[in-house]
Amino acid sequence: ISEDLFLLNEIDLNIIQNALDEQQYALCVIDSIQTIYSPDITSAPGSISQVREVTFALMRLAKERNISIFIIGHITKEGSIAGPRILE
């Protein structure tokens, strides 16, 4: 693995944001959005409110820090979006 690649195995949005604050990154990949949660929201990870709020927070983060963030949302074997359809 390259020295220029930083991997973080985390689902807490606050910890992800803190990690992005520590250094200037050009790119961030979130895999998958259905697993990330904000402790400020009382619903379960993958719920409509969690996916919506985490996505909006990541969009703000991307704009504030001028970083490209790729958000991956998984699909089921049938080809439909896993979890809430809000990602459509």
mmCIF file of C-alpha atoms in Angstrom:
data_model
loop_
_atom_site.group_PDB
_atom_site.id
_atom_site.type_symbol
_atom_site.label_atom_id
_atom_site.label_comp_id
_atom_site.label_asym_id
_atom_site.label_seq_id
_atom_site.Cartn_x
_atom_site.Cartn_y
_atom_site.Cartn_z
ATOM 1 C CA ILE A 1 0.000 0.000 0.000
ATOM 2 C CA SER A 2 1.264 3.449 -0.919
ATOM 3 C CA GLU A 3 2.347 5.999 1.684
ATOM 4 C CA ASP A 4 -0.123 8.371 0.022
ATOM 5 C CA LEU A 5 -3.072 6.115 0.869
ATOM 6 C CA PHE A 6 -4.788 6.380 4.255
ATOM 7 C CA LEU A 7 -7.324 3.705 5.220
ATOM 8 C CA LEU A 8 -9.793 4.136 8.053
ATOM 9 C CA ASN A 9 -12.140 1.377 9.181
ATOM 10 C CA GLU A 10 -14.780 3.481 10.922
ATOM 11 C CA ILE A 11 -18.550 4.002 10.844
ATOM 12 C CA ASP A 12 -18.860 6.986 13.224
ATOM 13 C CA LEU A 13 -19.203 10.197 11.191
ATOM 14 C CA ASN A 14 -17.532 12.313 13.889
ATOM 15 C CA ILE A 15 -14.416 10.135 13.873
ATOM 16 C CA ILE A 16 -14.298 10.255 10.065
ATOM 17 C CA GLN A 17 -14.582 14.055 10.137
ATOM 18 C CA ASN A 18 -11.803 14.287 12.763
ATOM 19 C CA ALA A 19 -9.541 12.068 10.648
ATOM 20 C CA LEU A 20 -10.137 14.321 7.636
ATOM 21 C CA ASP A 21 -9.276 17.352 9.796
ATOM 22 C CA GLU A 22 -5.843 15.957 10.680
ATOM 23 C CA GLN A 23 -4.471 16.156 7.154
ATOM 24 C CA GLN A 24 -5.341 17.652 3.755
ATOM 25 C CA TYR A 25 -6.732 14.895 1.557
ATOM 26 C CA ALA A 26 -7.681 15.193 -2.106
ATOM 27 C CA LEU A 27 -10.123 12.292 -2.129
ATOM 28 C CA CYS A 28 -12.304 10.341 0.285
ATOM 29 C CA VAL A 29 -14.273 7.162 -0.471
ATOM 30 C CA ILE A 30 -17.149 6.160 1.820
ATOM 31 C CA ASP A 31 -18.091 2.481 1.496
ATOM 32 C CA SER A 32 -20.930 2.205 2.209
ATOM 33 C CA ILE A 33 -23.163 5.125 3.139
ATOM 34 C CA GLN A 34 -25.662 2.688 4.673
ATOM 35 C CA THR A 35 -23.173 1.810 7.434
ATOM 36 C CA ILE A 36 -22.052 5.319 8.456
ATOM 37 C CA TYR A 37 -23.912 6.923 11.350
ATOM 38 C CA SER A 38 -23.993 10.193 13.229
ATOM 39 C CA PRO A 39 -24.221 9.793 17.022
ATOM 40 C CA ASP A 40 -26.273 13.011 17.021
ATOM 41 C CA ILE A 41 -29.162 11.183 15.285
ATOM 42 C CA THR A 42 -31.075 8.672 17.405
ATOM 43 C CA SER A 43 -32.116 6.331 14.580
ATOM 44 C CA ALA A 44 -30.178 3.259 13.461
ATOM 45 C CA PRO A 45 -27.409 3.330 10.844
ATOM 46 C CA GLY A 46 -28.906 2.850 7.386
ATOM 47 C CA SER A 47 -32.217 4.483 8.308
ATOM 48 C CA ILE A 48 -33.608 7.280 6.144
ATOM 49 C CA SER A 49 -32.717 10.004 8.642
ATOM 50 C CA GLN A 50 -29.174 8.671 9.168
ATOM 51 C CA VAL A 51 -28.433 8.313 5.443
ATOM 52 C CA ARG A 52 -29.847 11.772 4.709
ATOM 53 C CA GLU A 53 -28.022 13.569 7.537
ATOM 54 C CA VAL A 54 -24.711 11.779 6.993
ATOM 55 C CA THR A 55 -24.872 12.511 3.255
ATOM 56 C CA PHE A 56 -25.582 16.210 3.878
ATOM 57 C CA ALA A 57 -22.736 16.372 6.420
ATOM 58 C CA LEU A 58 -20.341 14.788 3.928
ATOM 59 C CA MET A 59 -21.456 17.240 1.229
ATOM 60 C CA ARG A 60 -20.744 20.170 3.567
ATOM 61 C CA LEU A 61 -17.385 18.667 4.457
ATOM 62 C CA ALA A 62 -16.468 18.279 0.779
ATOM 63 C CA LYS A 63 -17.332 21.902 0.027
ATOM 64 C CA GLU A 64 -15.608 23.331 3.121
ATOM 65 C CA ARG A 65 -12.373 21.391 2.615
ATOM 66 C CA ASN A 66 -12.397 21.287 -1.192
ATOM 67 C CA ILE A 67 -12.179 17.497 -1.175
ATOM 68 C CA SER A 68 -13.822 15.028 -3.551
ATOM 69 C CA ILE A 69 -15.951 12.507 -1.673
ATOM 70 C CA PHE A 70 -17.239 9.398 -3.415
ATOM 71 C CA ILE A 71 -20.222 7.851 -1.648
ATOM 72 C CA ILE A 72 -20.908 4.185 -2.337
ATOM 73 C CA GLY A 73 -24.383 2.796 -1.786
ATOM 74 C CA HIS A 74 -24.857 -0.956 -2.028
ATOM 75 C CA ILE A 75 -27.582 -2.729 -3.960
ATOM 76 C CA THR A 76 -29.382 -6.000 -3.317
ATOM 77 C CA LYS A 77 -29.044 -9.135 -5.458
ATOM 78 C CA GLU A 78 -32.264 -8.085 -7.180
ATOM 79 C CA GLY A 79 -30.616 -4.834 -8.277
ATOM 80 C CA SER A 80 -32.495 -2.433 -6.011
ATOM 81 C CA ILE A 81 -30.835 -0.042 -3.583
ATOM 82 C CA ALA A 82 -30.157 -1.593 -0.185
ATOM 83 C CA GLY A 83 -31.840 0.269 2.650
ATOM 84 C CA PRO A 84 -33.749 3.521 2.191
ATOM 85 C CA ARG A 85 -34.392 4.644 -1.369
ATOM 86 C CA ILE A 86 -33.252 8.165 -0.470
ATOM 87 C CA LEU A 87 -29.987 7.608 -2.399
ATOM 88 C CA GLU A 88 -31.878 7.563 -5.671
#
